[in-house]
Amino acid sequence: MALDKDTLNQFVDSVRRYVRERLVPLEMQVAEEDRIPEEVIDEMKDMGLFGLSIPEEFGGLGLTMSEEVAVVQEMGYTSPVFRSMFGTNVGIGSQGIIIDGTPEQKAHYLPKMARGELIGSFALTEPDAGSDAGSVSTMARRDGDEYVINGTKRYITNAPRAGVFTVMARTGTKEEGGRGVSAFLVDADLPGITLGKPDKKMGQKGSHTCDVIFDNVRVPATALIGGKEGQGFKTAMKVLDRGRLHISALSVGTAKRLIEESVNYSSQRKQFGTEIANFQLVQAMLADSQMEYYAGKCMVEEAARSYDAGEPVSMNASCCKLFCTEMVGRVADRAVQVHGGAGYIGEYCVERFYRDVRLFRLYEGTSQIQQLVIARHLIRNAQNA
Ligand SMILES: Cc1cc2nc3c(=O)[nH]c(=O)nc-3n(C[C@H](O)[C@H](O)[C@H](O)COP(=O)(O)OP(=O)(O)OC[C@H]3O[C@@H](n4cnc5c(N)ncnc54)[C@H](O)[C@@H]3O)c2cc1C
């Protein structure tokens, strides 16, 4: 449901103020301690951030895609780990239930997820199944009124805090590929679930991923999302459309921050007797970053409008994900360059952002996978014309 313009503007303003006054000053501490203070997580719950995209009838804010994009751009202005804490509840952890869940599944999980009481994680990737998501080998074998799940999932965001996993597991044969995959809602406290050690990541310190191992985990048949086998891959792809726009908006927000940091630094730092911002070669870096930021912002806002209008959006969501995540990589690289040696030193936030944004090109489909999705749509559309 779309908020009226004033309410949306007020909400976006309050997120902007919270990000700048509360979260930005905490960035360094969170990176050093590799944890977000619990009181900050509680504040984000109180603001409704865990339920941004969850329908109002289940206690969320029910934002449209355009509204979500506006809020997430504001969140992108600070360290992405804050967004990551509620990101799985807003995106991949809850959307499968919202899009394809049964009424009982929605009523059971969504209100707790919207309040942030329950963290939902999305468990698709495996040691031998990453980009080729349809090849997952985690098995869910039907046994009477239950399924028995066996397999290992890898790099699962928020797994150490998760209360429920959306697990993509094979109910059909290997030969069926994605058509043989189903999505299950698996409560994290069930016997047979163990977590691996937290992964040592390049960046995004304060956000945690690890392996999740399922050893003869029994779930009731009602845990199958939508109650129908073989739909899991389709559900995952629908979830990813929205997730890709979300990551695009996040990239745009981070690009804005990096440009502001670069403008501020270059306006103060002096070499050859003048501020480096006066050098046209430095100006070129600033201008290129601003141009690319603006292009990304326009793209994701237009794609979000199209999503809300119910238009087919998969190709454009991939265009946005590919452009915006690569764009913020280039912007971060220029930000380091504008800062010179200081850009390589941990005291300046651009060094941290440079590492943090590297992830955006990898998860929710690598850049190469986005290229494949875009090209496949073009070719299919041409063949059907
Ligand atoms: C910090 C972090 C958090 C994550 N969170 C989650 C999560 O919450 N849930 C989850 O399920 N997963 C998660 N992932 C996993 C992530 O989605 C995968 O890592 C990603 O999809 C890539 O898969 P892979 O690592 O197996 O790489 P691979 O698929 O092995 O790819 C390696 C390289 O080969 C390229 N490649 C692969 N296939 C092709 C092809 N057909 N054509 C051209 N190039 C190709 C890729 O683009 C890449 O460059 C996370 C990963 C990280 C690092």
CSV table of C-alpha atoms and ligand atoms in Angstrom, one decimal, residues 88 92 122-126 129-132 154-157 201 209 359 362-369 372, ligand 1:
chain,number,residue,atom,x,y,z
A,88,THR,CA,16.9,-10.3,5.2
A,92,ILE,CA,15.0,-12.6,0.9
A,122,PHE,CA,17.4,-17.2,3.1
A,123,ALA,CA,19.4,-20.4,2.5
A,124,LEU,CA,20.0,-21.1,-1.1
A,125,THR,CA,23.8,-21.2,-1.7
A,126,GLU,CA,25.7,-24.4,-1.1
A,129,ALA,CA,25.8,-24.6,-5.9
A,130,GLY,CA,26.2,-20.8,-6.2
A,131,SER,CA,25.4,-19.1,-9.5
A,132,ASP,CA,23.9,-22.3,-10.7
A,154,ARG,CA,26.9,-21.7,2.7
A,155,TYR,CA,27.5,-17.9,3.4
A,156,ILE,CA,24.0,-17.5,4.9
A,157,THR,CA,23.5,-13.9,6.0
A,201,LYS,CA,34.9,-11.6,5.5
A,209,THR,CA,27.4,-15.2,7.6
A,359,LEU,CA,30.1,-7.7,-1.9
A,362,LEU,CA,28.7,-10.9,-5.8
A,363,TYR,CA,25.5,-11.8,-3.9
A,364,GLU,CA,21.9,-11.9,-5.1
A,365,GLY,CA,23.5,-12.9,-8.5
A,366,THR,CA,27.0,-11.9,-9.6
A,367,SER,CA,27.5,-9.3,-12.3
A,368,GLN,CA,28.0,-12.0,-14.8
A,369,ILE,CA,24.7,-13.7,-13.9
A,372,LEU,CA,23.2,-13.5,-18.6
B,1,LIG,C1,28.8,-12.1,2.5
B,1,LIG,C2,27.9,-13.0,1.7
B,1,LIG,C3,26.6,-13.1,2.0
B,1,LIG,C4,25.8,-14.0,1.4
B,1,LIG,N1,24.5,-14.2,1.8
B,1,LIG,C5,23.8,-15.2,1.3
B,1,LIG,C6,22.5,-15.6,1.8
B,1,LIG,O1,22.0,-14.9,2.7
B,1,LIG,N2,21.9,-16.6,1.3
B,1,LIG,C7,22.4,-17.3,0.2
B,1,LIG,O2,21.7,-18.3,-0.2
B,1,LIG,N3,23.6,-17.0,-0.4
B,1,LIG,C8,24.3,-16.0,0.1
B,1,LIG,N4,25.5,-15.7,-0.4
B,1,LIG,C9,26.0,-16.4,-1.5
B,1,LIG,C10,26.1,-15.6,-2.8
B,1,LIG,O3,24.8,-15.4,-3.3
B,1,LIG,C11,26.9,-16.4,-3.8
B,1,LIG,O4,28.3,-16.3,-3.3
B,1,LIG,C12,26.9,-15.9,-5.2
B,1,LIG,O5,25.6,-16.2,-5.8
B,1,LIG,C13,27.9,-16.5,-6.1
B,1,LIG,O6,28.0,-17.9,-6.0
B,1,LIG,P1,29.4,-18.6,-5.7
B,1,LIG,O7,30.0,-17.9,-4.6
B,1,LIG,O8,29.2,-20.1,-5.6
B,1,LIG,O9,30.3,-18.3,-7.0
B,1,LIG,P2,30.3,-19.1,-8.4
B,1,LIG,O10,28.9,-19.4,-8.9
B,1,LIG,O11,31.2,-20.3,-8.2
B,1,LIG,O12,31.0,-18.1,-9.4
B,1,LIG,C14,32.4,-17.8,-9.5
B,1,LIG,C15,32.6,-16.9,-10.7
B,1,LIG,O13,32.1,-17.6,-11.9
B,1,LIG,C16,31.2,-16.8,-12.6
B,1,LIG,N5,30.2,-17.6,-13.2
B,1,LIG,C17,29.5,-18.6,-12.7
B,1,LIG,N6,28.6,-19.1,-13.6
B,1,LIG,C18,28.8,-18.4,-14.7
B,1,LIG,C19,28.2,-18.4,-16.0
B,1,LIG,N7,27.2,-19.3,-16.3
B,1,LIG,N8,28.7,-17.5,-16.9
B,1,LIG,C20,29.6,-16.6,-16.6
B,1,LIG,N9,30.2,-16.6,-15.4
B,1,LIG,C21,29.8,-17.4,-14.5
B,1,LIG,C22,30.6,-15.9,-11.5
B,1,LIG,O14,30.0,-14.7,-12.0
B,1,LIG,C23,31.8,-15.6,-10.6
B,1,LIG,O15,32.6,-14.6,-11.2
B,1,LIG,C24,26.3,-14.7,0.3
B,1,LIG,C25,27.7,-14.5,-0.1
B,1,LIG,C26,28.5,-13.7,0.6
B,1,LIG,C27,29.9,-13.6,0.2
